[in-house]
Every structure is written in C-alpha cells, then in structure tokens.
Amino acid sequence: MQAIVYRLLHMTAAADNGYRDRLRGATGTAHVRLDTRFAQGLRTHAQYRTYVLGMQAFVANAERALACAMLGPAWRAWRDPARTQWLDDDLHAMQVPALAEGPAMTVGSDADAAGLFYVIEGSALGATQLLGDAQALGHGPGTGATFLSRHGGFGAGKRWRAFVADLERAAFGPADERQMLASAARAFACAEFEFHRADLAHQGVEGR
Ligand code: HEM
C-alpha cells in the first residue's frame, strides 16, 4: 500500500508544474465570493434561477470567445460548446429569458484559454454539489437541470483530473503564466458580474 501511495505521489510530482496551485491561489478570493453568494446552496427556485441565468451568460460568453480563438491542439480538445445549449435548454424549461450578452470576453492565446478552461472545468466541482439541490427542487435532465446533470454529473471528477494533467503538462514561461492567471481572474470576474446581473433581473431592475 505504501509503495502504491509513493508511486502515485511520485508520478504526480513528475508532471506537476504547479500551474493549478498558482491558479487556485490567484482566484481563491474570487471563489470565496461566489461561494458566499450561494452560501446556502440552491435551496429556493429563485436561487436556482439566478445560478442558471448567471452561468448561462458566463458560459455562453466564454464559449463564444473560445470558438473564435486560434488554439493549439492540446487546448482545442477542451473546447466543449455543448454547455451553452444545456443551459439554454434549462432556461427554456423554466421559461426564463436569457440575459442580454454582457461585455465580450476575448481569448488571444493558449495561455488565455488555459486560464479560462481552468475556471469552466473547475466550476464542475461545485456543480457536483449543487446537483442534489436542483433535484430537490424538482429539476432533472430535460426538466431544468440538464446542465448540472451533465456538467456536474457522473464523470466530472475524472474529467477534472484529466484537465489538471493537461494543464500541468503545458510549458508556459513566466509571461504566458501571468497571462493565464489574468485570464482566470477575468473569467471569475465575468461570472461574478453575470450572477449580479441575474439577481437584478429577478428583482425586475434594469440589468438585462
Ligand atoms: C455556486 C456554488 C459553488 C460551490 C458550492 C462551489 C464549490 C466548489 C468546490 C467544493 C470545489 C472543490 C474544491 C476542492 O476540491 O478543493 C470547487 C472548485 C472550483 N470551483 Fe467552485 N463552487 C461553486 C461555484 C463555482 C463557479 C460559479 C465557478 C466558476 C465560474 C467555480 C469555479 C471553481 C474552480 C475553478 C474550482 C477549482 C479550484 C481548484 O483548483 O481546486 N465554482 N468549487
């Protein structure tokens, strides 16, 4: 057993550039702010609508930016435009109109893409925790929780580990790494802004 643990630790260390740790460090405070916004999880229909509405605006924006970007093969493989459709389907099922497009994100390099993918892929870890709340509110695949069922469903942990492995295999120099960290920070800022707009939309305030 000890030998297996040693081997696993050794294998991880060999492919570990520390990018994930530094991304986590650079965005930790922003994640805490998101957590605080949903401190009780998604217990009410209003909280759930805010989550889906904000995620749709964030993910659609990110996927539009990624679709236009010229990416190397390692990062191209992480483009997964299905998520916007799942979120659109959920809004449709709940009869909630999408927010108008917010300020457009841009992805100008692989480093930018890596930072943005970190935030999108990482958000699946939170989604695994939120899926039960959505189900308790009566939502499931095709009935308002297609996104959480797919993004945060079976296989989310495996996908995350595969993403982190690709991330650590990258060969970003210091300038690229700074770009990657800035891109992740921008992505969190965008998500935060979109949840804010989603809240305002529910209150009937001009924010759409
Ligand atoms: C809304 C409620 C949310 C909850 C309850 C939540 C919860 C979590 C949890 C439990 C983890 C795993 C932490 C770990 O393994 O150490 C995680 C990771 C992460 N979440 Fe969230 N999350 C939420 C929303 C979001 C959103 C909206 C985003 C981005 C738009 C996001 C981005 C991330 C990222 C990037 C990570 C990976 C952090 C790392 O490197 O370990 N989360 N989240």
PDB file of C-alpha atoms and ligand atoms in Angstrom:
ATOM      1  CA  MET A   1       0.000   0.000   0.000  1.00  0.00           C
ATOM      2  CA  GLN A   2       2.769   2.388   0.990  1.00  0.00           C
ATOM      3  CA  ALA A   3       4.564   1.580  -2.258  1.00  0.00           C
ATOM      4  CA  ILE A   4       1.436   2.455  -4.285  1.00  0.00           C
ATOM      5  CA  VAL A   5       0.983   5.763  -2.459  1.00  0.00           C
ATOM      6  CA  TYR A   6       4.664   6.576  -3.014  1.00  0.00           C
ATOM      7  CA  ARG A   7       4.379   5.736  -6.722  1.00  0.00           C
ATOM      8  CA  LEU A   8       1.231   7.882  -7.124  1.00  0.00           C
ATOM      9  CA  LEU A   9       2.852  10.823  -5.371  1.00  0.00           C
ATOM     10  CA  HIS A  10       5.976  10.406  -7.431  1.00  0.00           C
ATOM     11  CA  MET A  11       4.004  10.245 -10.734  1.00  0.00           C
ATOM     12  CA  THR A  12       2.012  13.350  -9.830  1.00  0.00           C
ATOM     13  CA  ALA A  13       5.131  15.282  -8.893  1.00  0.00           C
ATOM     14  CA  ALA A  14       6.851  14.381 -12.172  1.00  0.00           C
ATOM     15  CA  ALA A  15       4.075  16.016 -14.225  1.00  0.00           C
ATOM     16  CA  ASP A  16       3.380  18.898 -11.893  1.00  0.00           C
ATOM     17  CA  ASN A  17       4.371  22.387 -12.990  1.00  0.00           C
ATOM     18  CA  GLY A  18       2.358  23.886 -10.163  1.00  0.00           C
ATOM     19  CA  TYR A  19       0.088  25.831 -12.531  1.00  0.00           C
ATOM     20  CA  ARG A  20      -3.069  24.554 -10.840  1.00  0.00           C
ATOM     21  CA  ASP A  21      -1.842  25.608  -7.393  1.00  0.00           C
ATOM     22  CA  ARG A  22      -0.996  29.060  -8.656  1.00  0.00           C
ATOM     23  CA  LEU A  23      -4.342  29.397 -10.470  1.00  0.00           C
ATOM     24  CA  ARG A  24      -6.077  28.363  -7.289  1.00  0.00           C
ATOM     25  CA  GLY A  25      -4.065  30.881  -5.280  1.00  0.00           C
ATOM     26  CA  ALA A  26      -4.760  33.685  -7.760  1.00  0.00           C
ATOM     27  CA  THR A  27      -8.519  33.086  -7.823  1.00  0.00           C
ATOM     28  CA  GLY A  28      -9.231  31.796  -4.314  1.00  0.00           C
ATOM     29  CA  THR A  29     -10.730  35.040  -3.027  1.00  0.00           C
ATOM     30  CA  ALA A  30     -12.988  35.332  -6.062  1.00  0.00           C
ATOM     31  CA  HIS A  31     -14.178  31.762  -5.497  1.00  0.00           C
ATOM     32  CA  VAL A  32     -14.945  32.513  -1.860  1.00  0.00           C
ATOM     33  CA  ARG A  33     -17.110  35.452  -3.023  1.00  0.00           C
ATOM     34  CA  LEU A  34     -19.063  33.110  -5.345  1.00  0.00           C
ATOM     35  CA  ASP A  35     -19.433  30.558  -2.549  1.00  0.00           C
ATOM     36  CA  THR A  36     -20.742  33.286  -0.273  1.00  0.00           C
ATOM     37  CA  ARG A  37     -23.331  34.304  -2.863  1.00  0.00           C
ATOM     38  CA  PHE A  38     -24.654  30.720  -2.775  1.00  0.00           C
ATOM     39  CA  ALA A  39     -23.814  30.047   0.869  1.00  0.00           C
ATOM     40  CA  GLN A  40     -26.997  28.019   1.424  1.00  0.00           C
ATOM     41  CA  GLY A  41     -26.661  26.162  -1.872  1.00  0.00           C
ATOM     42  CA  LEU A  42     -29.624  26.391  -4.254  1.00  0.00           C
ATOM     43  CA  ARG A  43     -32.494  25.862  -1.848  1.00  0.00           C
ATOM     44  CA  THR A  44     -35.141  28.053  -3.474  1.00  0.00           C
ATOM     45  CA  HIS A  45     -36.417  28.363  -7.028  1.00  0.00           C
ATOM     46  CA  ALA A  46     -35.184  31.963  -7.087  1.00  0.00           C
ATOM     47  CA  GLN A  47     -31.631  30.898  -6.114  1.00  0.00           C
ATOM     48  CA  TYR A  48     -31.684  28.180  -8.727  1.00  0.00           C
ATOM     49  CA  ARG A  49     -32.865  30.568 -11.463  1.00  0.00           C
ATOM     50  CA  THR A  50     -30.107  33.024 -10.515  1.00  0.00           C
ATOM     51  CA  TYR A  51     -27.494  30.278 -10.776  1.00  0.00           C
ATOM     52  CA  VAL A  52     -28.669  29.028 -14.188  1.00  0.00           C
ATOM     53  CA  LEU A  53     -29.188  32.541 -15.579  1.00  0.00           C
ATOM     54  CA  GLY A  54     -25.723  33.699 -14.425  1.00  0.00           C
ATOM     55  CA  MET A  55     -23.987  30.522 -15.569  1.00  0.00           C
ATOM     56  CA  GLN A  56     -25.680  30.740 -18.977  1.00  0.00           C
ATOM     57  CA  ALA A  57     -24.440  34.299 -19.502  1.00  0.00           C
ATOM     58  CA  PHE A  58     -20.913  33.397 -18.335  1.00  0.00           C
ATOM     59  CA  VAL A  59     -20.577  30.100 -20.214  1.00  0.00           C
ATOM     60  CA  ALA A  60     -22.132  31.431 -23.449  1.00  0.00           C
ATOM     61  CA  ASN A  61     -19.733  34.393 -23.352  1.00  0.00           C
ATOM     62  CA  ALA A  62     -16.748  32.085 -22.724  1.00  0.00           C
ATOM     63  CA  GLU A  63     -17.745  29.657 -25.451  1.00  0.00           C
ATOM     64  CA  ARG A  64     -18.195  32.481 -27.976  1.00  0.00           C
ATOM     65  CA  ALA A  65     -14.682  33.714 -27.153  1.00  0.00           C
ATOM     66  CA  LEU A  66     -13.192  30.207 -27.337  1.00  0.00           C
ATOM     67  CA  ALA A  67     -14.933  29.478 -30.649  1.00  0.00           C
ATOM     68  CA  CYS A  68     -13.147  32.461 -32.249  1.00  0.00           C
ATOM     69  CA  ALA A  69      -9.725  31.657 -30.756  1.00  0.00           C
ATOM     70  CA  MET A  70      -6.865  30.006 -32.657  1.00  0.00           C
ATOM     71  CA  LEU A  71      -5.808  27.307 -30.203  1.00  0.00           C
ATOM     72  CA  GLY A  72      -3.092  24.649 -30.206  1.00  0.00           C
ATOM     73  CA  PRO A  73      -4.265  21.022 -30.280  1.00  0.00           C
ATOM     74  CA  ALA A  74      -3.909  20.453 -26.516  1.00  0.00           C
ATOM     75  CA  TRP A  75      -6.353  23.250 -25.736  1.00  0.00           C
ATOM     76  CA  ARG A  76      -8.635  22.834 -28.739  1.00  0.00           C
ATOM     77  CA  ALA A  77      -9.611  19.479 -27.269  1.00  0.00           C
ATOM     78  CA  TRP A  78     -11.092  21.198 -24.193  1.00  0.00           C
ATOM     79  CA  ARG A  79     -13.498  23.318 -26.205  1.00  0.00           C
ATOM     80  CA  ASP A  80     -16.924  21.907 -25.438  1.00  0.00           C
ATOM     81  CA  PRO A  81     -19.650  24.120 -26.862  1.00  0.00           C
ATOM     82  CA  ALA A  82     -22.415  21.774 -25.632  1.00  0.00           C
ATOM     83  CA  ARG A  83     -22.634  23.542 -22.277  1.00  0.00           C
ATOM     84  CA  THR A  84     -24.340  26.669 -23.607  1.00  0.00           C
ATOM     85  CA  GLN A  85     -27.028  24.515 -25.218  1.00  0.00           C
ATOM     86  CA  TRP A  86     -27.640  22.656 -21.929  1.00  0.00           C
ATOM     87  CA  LEU A  87     -28.038  25.970 -20.115  1.00  0.00           C
ATOM     88  CA  ASP A  88     -30.298  27.338 -22.879  1.00  0.00           C
ATOM     89  CA  ASP A  89     -32.453  24.215 -22.536  1.00  0.00           C
ATOM     90  CA  ASP A  90     -32.693  24.725 -18.757  1.00  0.00           C
ATOM     91  CA  LEU A  91     -33.751  28.362 -19.128  1.00  0.00           C
ATOM     92  CA  HIS A  92     -36.310  27.322 -21.741  1.00  0.00           C
ATOM     93  CA  ALA A  93     -37.689  24.602 -19.426  1.00  0.00           C
ATOM     94  CA  MET A  94     -38.080  27.178 -16.651  1.00  0.00           C
ATOM     95  CA  GLN A  95     -39.468  29.809 -19.054  1.00  0.00           C
ATOM     96  CA  VAL A  96     -36.762  32.253 -18.017  1.00  0.00           C
ATOM     97  CA  PRO A  97     -35.409  34.510 -20.797  1.00  0.00           C
ATOM     98  CA  ALA A  98     -31.598  34.641 -21.094  1.00  0.00           C
ATOM     99  CA  LEU A  99     -29.758  37.813 -20.122  1.00  0.00           C
ATOM    100  CA  ALA A 100     -28.617  40.059 -22.962  1.00  0.00           C
ATOM    101  CA  GLU A 101     -24.971  39.456 -23.869  1.00  0.00           C
ATOM    102  CA  GLY A 102     -22.575  41.036 -21.377  1.00  0.00           C
ATOM    103  CA  PRO A 103     -19.153  42.582 -22.170  1.00  0.00           C
ATOM    104  CA  ALA A 104     -17.432  40.141 -24.534  1.00  0.00           C
ATOM    105  CA  MET A 105     -14.530  38.071 -23.260  1.00  0.00           C
ATOM    106  CA  THR A 106     -11.553  37.541 -25.539  1.00  0.00           C
ATOM    107  CA  VAL A 107      -9.097  34.666 -25.790  1.00  0.00           C
ATOM    108  CA  GLY A 108      -5.894  35.641 -27.592  1.00  0.00           C
ATOM    109  CA  SER A 109      -3.542  32.775 -26.778  1.00  0.00           C
ATOM    110  CA  ASP A 110      -3.264  29.257 -25.388  1.00  0.00           C
ATOM    111  CA  ALA A 111      -2.382  30.776 -22.018  1.00  0.00           C
ATOM    112  CA  ASP A 112      -5.614  32.811 -22.049  1.00  0.00           C
ATOM    113  CA  ALA A 113      -7.527  29.660 -22.957  1.00  0.00           C
ATOM    114  CA  ALA A 114      -5.873  27.632 -20.179  1.00  0.00           C
ATOM    115  CA  GLY A 115      -6.931  30.199 -17.552  1.00  0.00           C
ATOM    116  CA  LEU A 116     -10.500  30.281 -18.849  1.00  0.00           C
ATOM    117  CA  PHE A 117     -10.725  26.487 -19.124  1.00  0.00           C
ATOM    118  CA  TYR A 118      -9.480  26.203 -15.537  1.00  0.00           C
ATOM    119  CA  VAL A 119     -12.460  28.242 -14.354  1.00  0.00           C
ATOM    120  CA  ILE A 120     -15.015  26.443 -16.540  1.00  0.00           C
ATOM    121  CA  GLU A 121     -13.726  22.960 -15.732  1.00  0.00           C
ATOM    122  CA  GLY A 122     -13.337  23.810 -12.040  1.00  0.00           C
ATOM    123  CA  SER A 123     -16.928  25.010 -11.892  1.00  0.00           C
ATOM    124  CA  ALA A 124     -17.949  21.363 -12.470  1.00  0.00           C
ATOM    125  CA  LEU A 125     -16.645  20.532  -8.978  1.00  0.00           C
ATOM    126  CA  GLY A 126     -19.124  22.980  -7.485  1.00  0.00           C
ATOM    127  CA  ALA A 127     -21.799  21.670  -9.846  1.00  0.00           C
ATOM    128  CA  THR A 128     -21.455  18.160  -8.363  1.00  0.00           C
ATOM    129  CA  GLN A 129     -22.501  19.658  -5.019  1.00  0.00           C
ATOM    130  CA  LEU A 130     -25.389  21.658  -6.476  1.00  0.00           C
ATOM    131  CA  LEU A 131     -26.998  18.858  -8.487  1.00  0.00           C
ATOM    132  CA  GLY A 132     -28.774  17.438  -5.413  1.00  0.00           C
ATOM    133  CA  ASP A 133     -30.296  20.858  -4.677  1.00  0.00           C
ATOM    134  CA  ALA A 134     -31.645  21.103  -8.234  1.00  0.00           C
ATOM    135  CA  GLN A 135     -33.133  17.624  -7.951  1.00  0.00           C
ATOM    136  CA  ALA A 136     -34.766  18.526  -4.628  1.00  0.00           C
ATOM    137  CA  LEU A 137     -36.433  21.455  -6.436  1.00  0.00           C
ATOM    138  CA  GLY A 138     -37.856  19.015  -8.996  1.00  0.00           C
ATOM    139  CA  HIS A 139     -35.362  19.575 -11.826  1.00  0.00           C
ATOM    140  CA  GLY A 140     -33.554  16.901 -13.787  1.00  0.00           C
ATOM    141  CA  PRO A 141     -32.172  16.289 -17.276  1.00  0.00           C
ATOM    142  CA  GLY A 142     -34.639  17.813 -19.751  1.00  0.00           C
ATOM    143  CA  THR A 143     -36.611  19.460 -16.946  1.00  0.00           C
ATOM    144  CA  GLY A 144     -34.414  22.388 -15.983  1.00  0.00           C
ATOM    145  CA  ALA A 145     -31.218  20.696 -14.775  1.00  0.00           C
ATOM    146  CA  THR A 146     -29.637  19.339 -17.953  1.00  0.00           C
ATOM    147  CA  PHE A 147     -26.540  21.462 -17.335  1.00  0.00           C
ATOM    148  CA  LEU A 148     -25.954  20.367 -13.735  1.00  0.00           C
ATOM    149  CA  SER A 149     -26.714  16.724 -14.587  1.00  0.00           C
ATOM    150  CA  ARG A 150     -24.105  16.698 -17.371  1.00  0.00           C
ATOM    151  CA  HIS A 151     -21.526  19.226 -16.151  1.00  0.00           C
ATOM    152  CA  GLY A 152     -21.634  18.081 -12.519  1.00  0.00           C
ATOM    153  CA  GLY A 153     -22.802  14.529 -13.059  1.00  0.00           C
ATOM    154  CA  PHE A 154     -21.054  11.188 -13.341  1.00  0.00           C
ATOM    155  CA  GLY A 155     -17.535  11.600 -14.740  1.00  0.00           C
ATOM    156  CA  ALA A 156     -16.960  15.167 -13.530  1.00  0.00           C
ATOM    157  CA  GLY A 157     -14.095  14.145 -11.216  1.00  0.00           C
ATOM    158  CA  LYS A 158     -12.384  12.107 -13.921  1.00  0.00           C
ATOM    159  CA  ARG A 159     -12.686  14.964 -16.411  1.00  0.00           C
ATOM    160  CA  TRP A 160     -11.209  17.391 -13.848  1.00  0.00           C
ATOM    161  CA  ARG A 161      -8.190  15.140 -13.220  1.00  0.00           C
ATOM    162  CA  ALA A 162      -7.627  14.828 -16.985  1.00  0.00           C
ATOM    163  CA  PHE A 163      -7.804  18.612 -17.313  1.00  0.00           C
ATOM    164  CA  VAL A 164      -5.314  19.209 -14.494  1.00  0.00           C
ATOM    165  CA  ALA A 165      -2.957  16.642 -16.056  1.00  0.00           C
ATOM    166  CA  ASP A 166      -3.059  18.542 -19.385  1.00  0.00           C
ATOM    167  CA  LEU A 167      -2.615  21.823 -17.559  1.00  0.00           C
ATOM    168  CA  GLU A 168       0.478  20.601 -15.743  1.00  0.00           C
ATOM    169  CA  ARG A 169       1.941  19.253 -18.993  1.00  0.00           C
ATOM    170  CA  ALA A 170       1.864  22.727 -20.551  1.00  0.00           C
ATOM    171  CA  ALA A 171       5.144  24.558 -20.959  1.00  0.00           C
ATOM    172  CA  PHE A 172       4.193  28.136 -20.146  1.00  0.00           C
ATOM    173  CA  GLY A 173       7.036  30.552 -19.459  1.00  0.00           C
ATOM    174  CA  PRO A 174       6.638  33.356 -16.902  1.00  0.00           C
ATOM    175  CA  ALA A 175       4.894  35.753 -19.331  1.00  0.00           C
ATOM    176  CA  ASP A 176       2.429  33.092 -20.504  1.00  0.00           C
ATOM    177  CA  GLU A 177       1.792  32.104 -16.929  1.00  0.00           C
ATOM    178  CA  ARG A 178       0.962  35.682 -15.996  1.00  0.00           C
ATOM    179  CA  GLN A 179      -1.469  35.781 -18.934  1.00  0.00           C
ATOM    180  CA  MET A 180      -3.059  32.529 -17.774  1.00  0.00           C
ATOM    181  CA  LEU A 181      -3.553  33.815 -14.215  1.00  0.00           C
ATOM    182  CA  ALA A 182      -5.002  37.093 -15.511  1.00  0.00           C
ATOM    183  CA  SER A 183      -7.366  35.215 -17.806  1.00  0.00           C
ATOM    184  CA  ALA A 184      -8.652  33.075 -14.916  1.00  0.00           C
ATOM    185  CA  ALA A 185      -9.164  36.207 -12.812  1.00  0.00           C
ATOM    186  CA  ARG A 186     -11.115  37.831 -15.676  1.00  0.00           C
ATOM    187  CA  ALA A 187     -13.249  34.702 -16.012  1.00  0.00           C
ATOM    188  CA  PHE A 188     -14.156  34.761 -12.312  1.00  0.00           C
ATOM    189  CA  ALA A 189     -14.911  38.487 -12.557  1.00  0.00           C
ATOM    190  CA  CYS A 190     -17.196  37.794 -15.517  1.00  0.00           C
ATOM    191  CA  ALA A 191     -19.029  35.013 -13.642  1.00  0.00           C
ATOM    192  CA  GLU A 192     -19.443  37.259 -10.617  1.00  0.00           C
ATOM    193  CA  PHE A 193     -20.794  40.075 -12.762  1.00  0.00           C
ATOM    194  CA  GLU A 194     -23.252  37.754 -14.507  1.00  0.00           C
ATOM    195  CA  PHE A 195     -24.607  36.410 -11.182  1.00  0.00           C
ATOM    196  CA  HIS A 196     -25.064  40.011 -10.112  1.00  0.00           C
ATOM    197  CA  ARG A 197     -26.995  40.784 -13.315  1.00  0.00           C
ATOM    198  CA  ALA A 198     -29.045  37.617 -12.803  1.00  0.00           C
ATOM    199  CA  ASP A 199     -30.001  38.794  -9.302  1.00  0.00           C
ATOM    200  CA  LEU A 200     -31.025  42.194 -10.640  1.00  0.00           C
ATOM    201  CA  ALA A 201     -33.093  40.576 -13.369  1.00  0.00           C
ATOM    202  CA  HIS A 202     -35.133  38.729 -10.729  1.00  0.00           C
ATOM    203  CA  GLN A 203     -35.702  41.921  -8.844  1.00  0.00           C
ATOM    204  CA  GLY A 204     -37.046  43.467 -12.045  1.00  0.00           C
ATOM    205  CA  VAL A 205     -34.199  46.000 -12.070  1.00  0.00           C
ATOM    206  CA  GLU A 206     -32.724  47.132 -15.387  1.00  0.00           C
ATOM    207  CA  GLY A 207     -29.705  44.888 -15.696  1.00  0.00           C
ATOM    208  CA  ARG A 208     -30.559  42.632 -18.560  1.00  0.00           C
TER     209      ARG A 208
HETATM  210  C1  HEM B   1     -22.172  28.189  -6.789  1.00  0.00           C
HETATM  211  C2  HEM B   1     -21.680  27.449  -5.845  1.00  0.00           C
HETATM  212  C3  HEM B   1     -20.333  26.789  -5.885  1.00  0.00           C
HETATM  213  C4  HEM B   1     -19.909  25.910  -4.972  1.00  0.00           C
HETATM  214  C5  HEM B   1     -20.666  25.401  -3.776  1.00  0.00           C
HETATM  215  C6  HEM B   1     -18.583  25.505  -5.349  1.00  0.00           C
HETATM  216  C7  HEM B   1     -17.830  24.572  -4.694  1.00  0.00           C
HETATM  217  C8  HEM B   1     -16.616  24.098  -5.103  1.00  0.00           C
HETATM  218  C9  HEM B   1     -15.897  23.006  -4.500  1.00  0.00           C
HETATM  219  C10 HEM B   1     -16.379  22.177  -3.317  1.00  0.00           C
HETATM  220  C11 HEM B   1     -14.738  22.857  -5.169  1.00  0.00           C
HETATM  221  C12 HEM B   1     -13.681  21.791  -4.899  1.00  0.00           C
HETATM  222  C13 HEM B   1     -12.604  22.363  -4.023  1.00  0.00           C
HETATM  223  C14 HEM B   1     -11.540  21.349  -3.734  1.00  0.00           C
HETATM  224  O1  HEM B   1     -11.602  20.222  -4.231  1.00  0.00           O
HETATM  225  O2  HEM B   1     -10.629  21.697  -3.011  1.00  0.00           O
HETATM  226  C15 HEM B   1     -14.705  23.864  -6.188  1.00  0.00           C
HETATM  227  C16 HEM B   1     -13.671  24.069  -7.049  1.00  0.00           C
HETATM  228  C17 HEM B   1     -13.658  25.028  -8.036  1.00  0.00           C
HETATM  229  N1  HEM B   1     -14.692  25.869  -8.382  1.00  0.00           N
HETATM  230 FE1  HEM B   1     -16.409  26.071  -7.401  1.00  0.00          FE
HETATM  231  N2  HEM B   1     -18.210  26.177  -6.474  1.00  0.00           N
HETATM  232  C18 HEM B   1     -19.264  26.954  -6.851  1.00  0.00           C
HETATM  233  C19 HEM B   1     -19.328  27.774  -7.955  1.00  0.00           C
HETATM  234  C20 HEM B   1     -18.310  27.954  -8.833  1.00  0.00           C
HETATM  235  C21 HEM B   1     -18.398  28.787 -10.008  1.00  0.00           C
HETATM  236  C22 HEM B   1     -19.644  29.529 -10.445  1.00  0.00           C
HETATM  237  C23 HEM B   1     -17.166  28.764 -10.592  1.00  0.00           C
HETATM  238  C24 HEM B   1     -16.696  29.465 -11.817  1.00  0.00           C
HETATM  239  C25 HEM B   1     -17.428  30.198 -12.616  1.00  0.00           C
HETATM  240  C26 HEM B   1     -16.325  27.895  -9.804  1.00  0.00           C
HETATM  241  C27 HEM B   1     -15.019  27.607 -10.070  1.00  0.00           C
HETATM  242  C28 HEM B   1     -14.274  26.665  -9.412  1.00  0.00           C
HETATM  243  C29 HEM B   1     -12.903  26.341  -9.746  1.00  0.00           C
HETATM  244  C30 HEM B   1     -12.051  26.964 -10.820  1.00  0.00           C
HETATM  245  C31 HEM B   1     -12.526  25.304  -8.887  1.00  0.00           C
HETATM  246  C32 HEM B   1     -11.179  24.567  -8.855  1.00  0.00           C
HETATM  247  C33 HEM B   1     -10.342  25.076  -7.682  1.00  0.00           C
HETATM  248  C34 HEM B   1      -9.112  24.215  -7.539  1.00  0.00           C
HETATM  249  O3  HEM B   1      -8.144  24.410  -8.264  1.00  0.00           O
HETATM  250  O4  HEM B   1      -9.141  23.342  -6.674  1.00  0.00           O
HETATM  251  N3  HEM B   1     -17.056  27.417  -8.737  1.00  0.00           N
HETATM  252  N4  HEM B   1     -15.866  24.600  -6.128  1.00  0.00           N
END
